[in-house]
Amino acid sequence: MHIERPKQTPSQSFQKKMKATMSESSELKSSKTKPGVNRGLSILDFILRLAAIVGTLGSAIAMGTTNQTLPFVTQFIQFRAEYNDIPMFTFFVVANAIVSGYLVLSLPFSIFHILRNRAHGTRVLLVFLDGGMMALLTSGASAAAAIVYLAHKGNAKTNWLAVCQQFNSFCERISGSLIGSFAAIILFLVMIFLSGVALSHRRR
Amino acid sequence: MHIERPKQTPSQSFQKKMKATMSESSELKSSKTKPGVNRGLSILDFILRLAAIVGTLGSAIAMGTTNQTLPFVTQFIQFRAEYNDIPMFTFFVVANAIVSGYLVLSLPFSIFHILRNRAHGTRVLLVFLDGGMMALLTSGASAAAAIVYLAHKGNAKTNWLAVCQQFNSFCERISGSLIGSFAAIILFLVMIFLSGVALSHRRR
């Protein structure tokens, strides 16, 4: 039996061409829209990281440089308050310093994600590390906040007095330095959400 | 000009069939491997959630039910320590209760992910909510830990005395109740990581 390979008729070749063109254009379209979304998310991520660096670094510096010396001196003791009098404040400064260092190191990854939309391994890594750093930062911030609360209000049951009555301006600056940290925590939460969205958008 | 539509030759139809079969089998293969990985991840996620419920609920109950009455009484005061003497302990109990409630509500989603591997909207939602709940839990746990530390060690500068010298068994149980919370924080971190991996595996 002789099988002859049929030649393509003009109408067929036209149909094929049309199909190819259409599939190309639809691919082009999808590669224009989806990576566009991801690029936007990555740029937003980059900006949030910069803001979080400002917040954590500001908190660390504000807490670290605050001290107050009371204007009266007894024979042996000068009343002076510094952040390292209380271990939780030291932890707060260290945690903020570590997190801001991590954020600086994560910037290249963020830039990499802007350039390469389909990267997913580094995104998963960043979600994990972001989560860990958020936990560290939250831990430092809320331990410090607990002490600040005690310093302001005291506790009658345990007989811990409110020391803010003496160290007034010290307490004010300490309280203010918490803001940057808590803002950074919210930024971290948004960054984790954005990473999740970017991961789910990949190759739809 | 008359254009005749050529009939398919036997070899062509065979080639087409082969192609169809091959693409089907490759699809079957990919849908067998990747969703398999995701199903494993989802089952692990479910187990971790159950463990985290035990941890947070245990912490809340342990902290909430602890009290100690000292065996001596002055004329007006009975020395008695309870968790709601200190606002951070109350916050700890509330945070643990909220998180364990959230975890119970998230179980149906986890089961949904086991059944439907390709779900991504709910996964992103869970990553976000997990992150928020982790922050709440970390905040409660480390605020309580800060107070427990103070109660054990006191602070000379602020003249806050170590109250654990009197309320010994109270302090021990309070310290123990922190463990469940901190374990749950680590579980949350792992769950966020697993969700990230599952999102990146979808449709490869």
CSV table of C-alpha atoms in Angstrom, one decimal:
chain,number,residue,atom,x,y,z
A,1,MET,CA,0.0,0.0,0.0
A,2,HIS,CA,1.4,3.4,-1.0
A,3,ILE,CA,0.8,6.2,1.4
A,4,GLU,CA,1.2,9.6,-0.1
A,5,ARG,CA,2.0,12.5,2.2
A,6,PRO,CA,-0.6,15.2,1.3
A,7,LYS,CA,0.7,18.7,0.6
A,8,GLN,CA,-0.8,21.6,2.5
A,9,THR,CA,-3.5,23.5,0.8
A,10,PRO,CA,-3.3,27.3,0.9
A,11,SER,CA,-6.3,27.5,3.2
A,12,GLN,CA,-4.7,25.1,5.7
A,13,SER,CA,-1.4,26.9,5.8
A,14,PHE,CA,-3.3,30.2,6.4
A,15,GLN,CA,-5.2,28.6,9.2
A,16,LYS,CA,-2.0,27.4,10.8
A,17,LYS,CA,-0.4,30.8,10.5
A,18,MET,CA,-3.4,32.4,12.1
A,19,LYS,CA,-3.3,30.0,14.9
A,20,ALA,CA,0.4,30.5,15.5
A,21,THR,CA,0.0,34.3,15.4
A,22,MET,CA,-2.9,34.1,17.8
A,23,SER,CA,-1.2,31.9,20.3
A,24,GLU,CA,1.9,34.1,20.1
A,25,SER,CA,-0.1,37.2,20.8
A,26,SER,CA,-2.0,35.6,23.7
A,27,GLU,CA,1.4,34.5,25.1
A,28,LEU,CA,2.7,38.0,24.7
A,29,LYS,CA,-0.3,39.4,26.4
A,30,SER,CA,-0.1,37.0,29.4
A,31,SER,CA,3.6,37.7,29.7
A,32,LYS,CA,2.9,41.4,29.7
A,33,THR,CA,0.1,41.3,32.3
A,34,LYS,CA,1.1,38.7,34.9
A,35,PRO,CA,4.8,39.6,35.2
A,36,GLY,CA,3.7,43.2,35.2
A,37,VAL,CA,1.7,42.6,38.4
A,38,ASN,CA,4.6,40.8,39.9
A,39,ARG,CA,7.0,43.5,39.0
A,40,GLY,CA,4.7,46.0,40.7
A,41,LEU,CA,4.5,43.8,43.8
A,42,SER,CA,8.3,43.5,43.8
A,43,ILE,CA,8.8,47.3,43.5
A,44,LEU,CA,6.3,47.8,46.4
A,45,ASP,CA,8.2,45.2,48.4
A,46,PHE,CA,11.5,47.1,47.8
A,47,ILE,CA,9.9,50.4,49.0
A,48,LEU,CA,8.4,48.7,52.1
A,49,ARG,CA,11.8,47.3,52.9
A,50,LEU,CA,13.4,50.7,52.7
A,51,ALA,CA,10.6,52.1,55.0
A,52,ALA,CA,11.1,49.2,57.5
A,53,ILE,CA,14.9,49.9,57.5
A,54,VAL,CA,14.2,53.5,58.5
A,55,GLY,CA,11.7,52.4,61.2
A,56,THR,CA,14.0,49.7,62.8
A,57,LEU,CA,17.2,51.7,62.6
A,58,GLY,CA,15.4,54.8,63.9
A,59,SER,CA,14.0,52.8,66.9
A,60,ALA,CA,17.5,51.3,67.6
A,61,ILE,CA,19.2,54.7,67.5
A,62,ALA,CA,16.4,56.4,69.5
A,63,MET,CA,16.5,53.8,72.2
A,64,GLY,CA,20.3,53.5,72.2
A,65,THR,CA,21.1,57.2,72.5
A,66,THR,CA,18.5,58.0,75.2
A,67,ASN,CA,19.7,58.8,78.7
A,68,GLN,CA,18.8,61.1,81.4
A,69,THR,CA,20.7,62.3,84.4
A,70,LEU,CA,18.7,63.8,87.2
A,71,PRO,CA,19.7,67.2,88.4
A,72,PHE,CA,20.4,66.1,92.0
A,73,VAL,CA,23.2,64.0,93.3
A,74,THR,CA,23.5,62.2,96.6
A,75,GLN,CA,26.9,61.5,98.2
A,76,PHE,CA,27.5,58.3,96.3
A,77,ILE,CA,24.9,57.9,93.6
A,78,GLN,CA,24.1,60.0,90.6
A,79,PHE,CA,20.7,59.2,89.3
A,80,ARG,CA,21.1,58.3,85.7
A,81,ALA,CA,18.9,56.3,83.4
A,82,GLU,CA,20.2,54.5,80.3
A,83,TYR,CA,18.8,51.9,78.0
A,84,ASN,CA,21.1,49.2,79.2
A,85,ASP,CA,19.9,49.5,82.8
A,86,ILE,CA,17.0,47.2,81.8
A,87,PRO,CA,17.8,44.0,79.8
A,88,MET,CA,14.6,44.2,77.7
A,89,PHE,CA,15.7,47.5,76.4
A,90,THR,CA,19.1,46.1,75.4
A,91,PHE,CA,17.3,43.2,73.7
A,92,PHE,CA,15.1,45.8,71.9
A,93,VAL,CA,18.1,47.6,70.6
A,94,VAL,CA,19.9,44.4,69.5
A,95,ALA,CA,16.7,43.0,67.8
A,96,ASN,CA,16.1,46.2,65.9
A,97,ALA,CA,19.8,46.3,64.8
A,98,ILE,CA,19.7,42.7,63.6
A,99,VAL,CA,16.4,43.2,61.7
A,100,SER,CA,17.6,46.4,60.0
A,101,GLY,CA,20.9,44.6,59.1
A,102,TYR,CA,18.8,41.7,57.6
A,103,LEU,CA,16.6,44.2,55.7
A,104,VAL,CA,19.7,45.8,54.1
A,105,LEU,CA,21.0,42.3,53.1
A,106,SER,CA,17.5,41.4,51.7
A,107,LEU,CA,17.5,44.5,49.3
A,108,PRO,CA,19.5,42.7,46.6
A,109,PHE,CA,17.0,39.9,46.6
A,110,SER,CA,14.2,42.4,46.3
A,111,ILE,CA,15.9,44.0,43.3
A,112,PHE,CA,16.5,40.5,41.8
A,113,HIS,CA,12.7,39.9,42.1
A,114,ILE,CA,12.0,43.1,40.2
A,115,LEU,CA,14.3,41.9,37.4
A,116,ARG,CA,13.3,38.3,37.4
A,117,ASN,CA,9.6,37.9,37.9
A,118,ARG,CA,9.5,34.1,37.8
A,119,ALA,CA,12.0,33.6,40.6
A,120,HIS,CA,10.3,31.5,43.3
A,121,GLY,CA,13.0,29.8,45.4
A,122,THR,CA,14.3,33.1,46.7
A,123,ARG,CA,10.8,34.3,47.3
A,124,VAL,CA,10.0,31.3,49.5
A,125,LEU,CA,13.3,31.9,51.3
A,126,LEU,CA,12.4,35.6,51.9
A,127,VAL,CA,8.9,34.6,53.2
A,128,PHE,CA,10.5,32.3,55.7
A,129,LEU,CA,13.2,34.8,56.8
A,130,ASP,CA,10.8,37.7,56.9
A,131,GLY,CA,8.6,35.6,59.2
A,132,GLY,CA,11.5,34.8,61.5
A,133,MET,CA,12.7,38.4,61.6
A,134,MET,CA,9.1,39.7,62.2
A,135,ALA,CA,9.0,37.3,65.2
A,136,LEU,CA,12.3,38.6,66.5
A,137,LEU,CA,11.2,42.2,66.1
A,138,THR,CA,7.8,41.7,67.7
A,139,SER,CA,9.4,39.9,70.6
A,140,GLY,CA,11.9,42.8,71.2
A,141,ALA,CA,9.2,45.5,70.7
A,142,SER,CA,6.6,43.9,73.0
A,143,ALA,CA,9.1,43.1,75.8
A,144,ALA,CA,10.2,46.7,75.7
A,145,ALA,CA,6.6,47.9,75.6
A,146,ALA,CA,5.8,45.7,78.7
A,147,ILE,CA,8.6,47.4,80.6
A,148,VAL,CA,7.6,50.9,79.4
A,149,TYR,CA,4.0,50.2,80.5
A,150,LEU,CA,5.3,49.1,84.0
A,151,ALA,CA,7.6,52.2,84.1
A,152,HIS,CA,4.6,54.5,83.4
A,153,LYS,CA,1.9,52.8,85.5
A,154,GLY,CA,3.8,50.6,88.0
A,155,ASN,CA,2.2,47.6,89.6
A,156,ALA,CA,0.6,47.8,93.1
A,157,LYS,CA,0.5,44.0,93.7
A,158,THR,CA,4.2,43.4,93.1
A,159,ASN,CA,5.1,46.8,94.6
A,160,TRP,CA,6.9,47.9,91.5
A,161,LEU,CA,6.8,51.7,91.4
A,162,ALA,CA,6.3,53.9,88.4
A,163,VAL,CA,9.8,55.2,87.7
A,164,CYS,CA,8.6,57.6,85.0
A,165,GLN,CA,7.7,60.1,87.6
A,166,GLN,CA,11.4,60.7,88.1
A,167,PHE,CA,12.8,60.0,84.7
A,168,ASN,CA,10.2,61.9,82.7
A,169,SER,CA,11.9,62.8,79.5
A,170,PHE,CA,13.7,59.4,79.4
A,171,CYS,CA,10.4,57.6,79.5
A,172,GLU,CA,8.9,59.8,76.8
A,173,ARG,CA,11.8,59.1,74.3
A,174,ILE,CA,11.7,55.4,75.2
A,175,SER,CA,8.0,55.3,74.5
A,176,GLY,CA,8.5,57.1,71.2
A,177,SER,CA,11.2,54.8,70.0
A,178,LEU,CA,8.7,51.9,70.1
A,179,ILE,CA,6.7,53.4,67.3
A,180,GLY,CA,9.3,52.7,64.6
A,181,SER,CA,9.4,49.0,65.6
A,182,PHE,CA,5.7,48.5,65.6
A,183,ALA,CA,5.4,50.2,62.2
A,184,ALA,CA,8.1,47.9,60.9
A,185,ILE,CA,6.1,44.9,62.2
A,186,ILE,CA,3.1,46.0,60.2
A,187,LEU,CA,5.4,46.5,57.1
A,188,PHE,CA,6.7,42.9,57.6
A,189,LEU,CA,3.2,41.6,57.6
A,190,VAL,CA,2.4,43.4,54.4
A,191,MET,CA,5.7,42.1,52.8
A,192,ILE,CA,4.8,38.5,53.7
A,193,PHE,CA,1.4,39.0,52.1
A,194,LEU,CA,2.9,40.5,49.0
A,195,SER,CA,5.3,37.6,48.6
A,196,GLY,CA,2.4,35.2,49.0
A,197,VAL,CA,0.5,37.0,46.2
A,198,ALA,CA,3.6,37.1,44.0
A,199,LEU,CA,4.1,33.4,44.5
A,200,SER,CA,0.5,32.6,43.6
A,201,HIS,CA,0.6,34.8,40.5
A,202,ARG,CA,3.6,33.1,39.0
A,203,ARG,CA,2.7,31.3,35.8
A,204,ARG,CA,-1.0,31.5,35.7
B,1,MET,CA,-9.8,26.8,-8.3
B,2,HIS,CA,-11.0,23.8,-6.5
B,3,ILE,CA,-9.4,23.0,-3.2
B,4,GLU,CA,-9.8,19.6,-1.9
B,5,ARG,CA,-9.5,18.9,1.8
B,6,PRO,CA,-7.0,16.0,2.1
B,7,LYS,CA,-8.0,13.1,4.1
B,8,GLN,CA,-5.8,12.0,7.0
B,9,THR,CA,-3.5,9.2,6.1
B,10,PRO,CA,-3.2,6.3,8.5
B,11,SER,CA,0.4,7.4,9.6
B,12,GLN,CA,-0.8,10.9,10.4
B,13,SER,CA,-3.7,9.7,12.5
B,14,PHE,CA,-1.3,7.4,14.3
B,15,GLN,CA,1.1,10.2,15.0
B,16,LYS,CA,-1.7,12.3,16.3
B,17,LYS,CA,-2.9,9.6,18.6
B,18,MET,CA,0.6,9.0,19.9
B,19,LYS,CA,1.0,12.7,20.6
B,20,ALA,CA,-2.3,12.9,22.4
B,21,THR,CA,-1.5,9.8,24.5
B,22,MET,CA,2.0,11.1,25.4
B,23,SER,CA,0.8,14.5,26.4
B,24,GLU,CA,-2.0,12.9,28.5
B,25,SER,CA,0.4,10.7,30.2
B,26,SER,CA,2.9,13.5,30.9
B,27,GLU,CA,0.0,15.6,32.3
B,28,LEU,CA,-1.0,12.6,34.4
B,29,LYS,CA,2.5,12.3,35.6
B,30,SER,CA,2.9,15.9,36.5
B,31,SER,CA,-0.5,15.9,38.2
B,32,LYS,CA,0.6,12.9,40.1
B,33,THR,CA,3.9,14.2,41.4
B,34,LYS,CA,3.4,17.9,42.1
B,35,PRO,CA,0.0,17.8,43.8
B,36,GLY,CA,1.4,14.8,45.7
B,37,VAL,CA,4.1,17.0,47.1
B,38,ASN,CA,1.5,19.7,47.9
B,39,ARG,CA,-0.9,17.2,49.5
B,40,GLY,CA,2.0,16.1,51.7
B,41,LEU,CA,2.7,19.7,52.6
B,42,SER,CA,-1.0,20.3,53.4
B,43,ILE,CA,-1.2,17.2,55.6
B,44,LEU,CA,1.9,18.4,57.5
B,45,ASP,CA,0.3,21.8,57.8
B,46,PHE,CA,-2.8,20.2,59.3
B,47,ILE,CA,-0.8,18.3,61.9
B,48,LEU,CA,1.2,21.4,62.8
B,49,ARG,CA,-2.0,23.3,63.3
B,50,LEU,CA,-3.3,20.6,65.7
B,51,ALA,CA,0.0,20.8,67.6
B,52,ALA,CA,-0.2,24.6,67.7
B,53,ILE,CA,-3.7,24.4,69.1
B,54,VAL,CA,-2.5,22.2,71.9
B,55,GLY,CA,0.4,24.5,72.6
B,56,THR,CA,-1.6,27.8,72.7
B,57,LEU,CA,-4.6,26.3,74.5
B,58,GLY,CA,-2.3,24.7,77.0
B,59,SER,CA,-0.5,28.0,77.6
B,60,ALA,CA,-3.7,29.9,78.1
B,61,ILE,CA,-5.2,27.3,80.5
B,62,ALA,CA,-1.9,27.0,82.5
B,63,MET,CA,-1.6,30.7,82.9
B,64,GLY,CA,-5.3,31.3,83.5
B,65,THR,CA,-5.7,28.7,86.2
B,66,THR,CA,-2.5,29.4,88.2
B,67,ASN,CA,-2.8,31.2,91.5
B,68,GLN,CA,-1.0,30.9,94.8
B,69,THR,CA,-2.1,32.1,98.3
B,70,LEU,CA,0.7,32.5,100.7
B,71,PRO,CA,0.1,30.7,104.0
B,72,PHE,CA,0.2,33.8,106.2
B,73,VAL,CA,-2.3,36.5,106.6
B,74,THR,CA,-2.0,40.0,108.0
B,75,GLN,CA,-5.0,41.8,109.4
B,76,PHE,CA,-6.2,43.2,106.2
B,77,ILE,CA,-4.3,41.6,103.3
B,78,GLN,CA,-4.2,38.0,102.2
B,79,PHE,CA,-1.2,37.5,100.0
B,80,ARG,CA,-2.5,36.0,96.8
B,81,ALA,CA,-1.1,36.0,93.3
B,82,GLU,CA,-3.2,35.5,90.2
B,83,TYR,CA,-2.6,36.0,86.5
B,84,ASN,CA,-4.8,39.1,86.3
B,85,ASP,CA,-2.7,41.0,88.8
B,86,ILE,CA,-0.4,41.9,86.0
B,87,PRO,CA,-1.9,43.2,82.7
B,88,MET,CA,0.7,41.5,80.5
B,89,PHE,CA,-0.4,38.1,81.9
B,90,THR,CA,-4.0,38.9,81.0
B,91,PHE,CA,-2.8,39.9,77.5
B,92,PHE,CA,-0.9,36.6,77.3
B,93,VAL,CA,-4.0,34.6,78.1
B,94,VAL,CA,-6.2,36.6,75.7
B,95,ALA,CA,-3.7,36.4,72.9
B,96,ASN,CA,-3.3,32.6,73.3
B,97,ALA,CA,-7.1,32.1,73.5
B,98,ILE,CA,-7.6,34.2,70.3
B,99,VAL,CA,-4.8,32.4,68.4
B,100,SER,CA,-6.1,28.9,69.4
B,101,GLY,CA,-9.6,30.0,68.3
B,102,TYR,CA,-8.1,31.1,65.0
B,103,LEU,CA,-6.3,27.9,64.6
B,104,VAL,CA,-9.5,25.9,65.1
B,105,LEU,CA,-11.2,28.0,62.5
B,106,SER,CA,-8.3,27.5,60.1
B,107,LEU,CA,-8.5,23.7,60.2
B,108,PRO,CA,-11.3,23.5,57.5
B,109,PHE,CA,-9.1,25.6,55.2
B,110,SER,CA,-6.2,23.2,55.8
B,111,ILE,CA,-8.5,20.2,55.0
B,112,PHE,CA,-9.7,22.1,51.9
B,113,HIS,CA,-6.0,22.4,50.8
B,114,ILE,CA,-5.5,18.7,51.3
B,115,LEU,CA,-8.4,18.0,49.0
B,116,ARG,CA,-7.8,20.7,46.4
B,117,ASN,CA,-4.1,21.1,45.7
B,118,ARG,CA,-4.3,24.0,43.3
B,119,ALA,CA,-6.2,26.3,45.6
B,120,HIS,CA,-4.0,29.4,45.9
B,121,GLY,CA,-6.4,32.3,47.0
B,122,THR,CA,-7.1,30.6,50.4
B,123,ARG,CA,-3.4,29.8,50.8
B,124,VAL,CA,-2.4,33.4,50.4
B,125,LEU,CA,-5.1,34.4,52.9
B,126,LEU,CA,-3.8,31.8,55.4
B,127,VAL,CA,-0.2,33.0,54.9
B,128,PHE,CA,-1.3,36.6,55.8
B,129,LEU,CA,-3.5,35.5,58.7
B,130,ASP,CA,-0.9,33.2,60.0
B,131,GLY,CA,1.6,36.0,60.0
B,132,GLY,CA,-0.7,38.3,61.9
B,133,MET,CA,-1.6,35.6,64.4
B,134,MET,CA,2.1,34.8,64.9
B,135,ALA,CA,2.8,38.5,65.6
B,136,LEU,CA,-0.1,38.6,68.2
B,137,LEU,CA,1.2,35.4,69.9
B,138,THR,CA,4.8,36.6,69.9
B,139,SER,CA,3.8,39.9,71.3
B,140,GLY,CA,1.8,38.2,74.2
B,141,ALA,CA,4.5,35.6,74.9
B,142,SER,CA,7.4,38.0,75.0
B,143,ALA,CA,5.5,40.6,77.1
B,144,ALA,CA,4.8,37.9,79.6
B,145,ALA,CA,8.3,36.6,79.4
B,146,ALA,CA,9.6,40.1,80.1
B,147,ILE,CA,7.5,40.2,83.3
B,148,VAL,CA,8.5,36.7,84.3
B,149,TYR,CA,12.1,37.7,83.9
B,150,LEU,CA,11.6,40.7,86.1
B,151,ALA,CA,9.7,38.6,88.7
B,152,HIS,CA,12.6,36.2,88.8
B,153,LYS,CA,15.5,38.6,88.8
B,154,GLY,CA,14.1,42.0,89.7
B,155,ASN,CA,15.8,45.2,88.7
B,156,ALA,CA,18.1,47.1,91.0
B,157,LYS,CA,18.1,50.4,89.1
B,158,THR,CA,14.4,50.8,89.1
B,159,ASN,CA,14.1,49.2,92.5
B,160,TRP,CA,11.7,46.5,91.3
B,161,LEU,CA,12.2,43.5,93.6
B,162,ALA,CA,12.1,39.9,92.6
B,163,VAL,CA,8.7,38.7,93.7
B,164,CYS,CA,9.3,35.1,92.9
B,165,GLN,CA,11.1,34.7,96.2
B,166,GLN,CA,7.7,34.8,97.9
B,167,PHE,CA,5.4,33.4,95.2
B,168,ASN,CA,7.6,30.5,94.3
B,169,SER,CA,5.3,27.8,92.8
B,170,PHE,CA,3.3,30.6,91.1
B,171,CYS,CA,6.4,31.8,89.3
B,172,GLU,CA,7.3,28.2,88.3
B,173,ARG,CA,4.0,27.5,86.7
B,174,ILE,CA,3.9,30.9,85.0
B,175,SER,CA,7.3,30.3,83.5
B,176,GLY,CA,6.3,26.8,82.3
B,177,SER,CA,3.2,28.2,80.6
B,178,LEU,CA,5.3,30.3,78.3
B,179,ILE,CA,6.8,27.1,76.7
B,180,GLY,CA,3.6,26.2,74.8
B,181,SER,CA,3.4,29.7,73.3
B,182,PHE,CA,7.0,29.8,72.1
B,183,ALA,CA,6.6,26.3,70.6
B,184,ALA,CA,3.5,27.5,68.8
B,185,ILE,CA,5.5,30.5,67.4
B,186,ILE,CA,8.0,28.2,65.9
B,187,LEU,CA,5.2,26.0,64.5
B,188,PHE,CA,3.6,29.1,62.9
B,189,LEU,CA,7.0,30.0,61.3
B,190,VAL,CA,7.1,26.5,59.8
B,191,MET,CA,3.5,26.7,58.6
B,192,ILE,CA,4.3,30.0,56.8
B,193,PHE,CA,7.3,28.4,55.2
B,194,LEU,CA,5.2,25.3,54.1
B,195,SER,CA,2.5,27.6,52.6
B,196,GLY,CA,5.2,29.4,50.7
B,197,VAL,CA,6.6,26.2,49.3
B,198,ALA,CA,3.1,24.9,48.4
B,199,LEU,CA,2.4,28.2,46.6
B,200,SER,CA,5.6,28.0,44.6
B,201,HIS,CA,5.0,24.3,43.6
B,202,ARG,CA,1.6,25.0,42.2
B,203,ARG,CA,1.5,24.3,38.4
B,204,ARG,CA,5.1,23.8,37.7
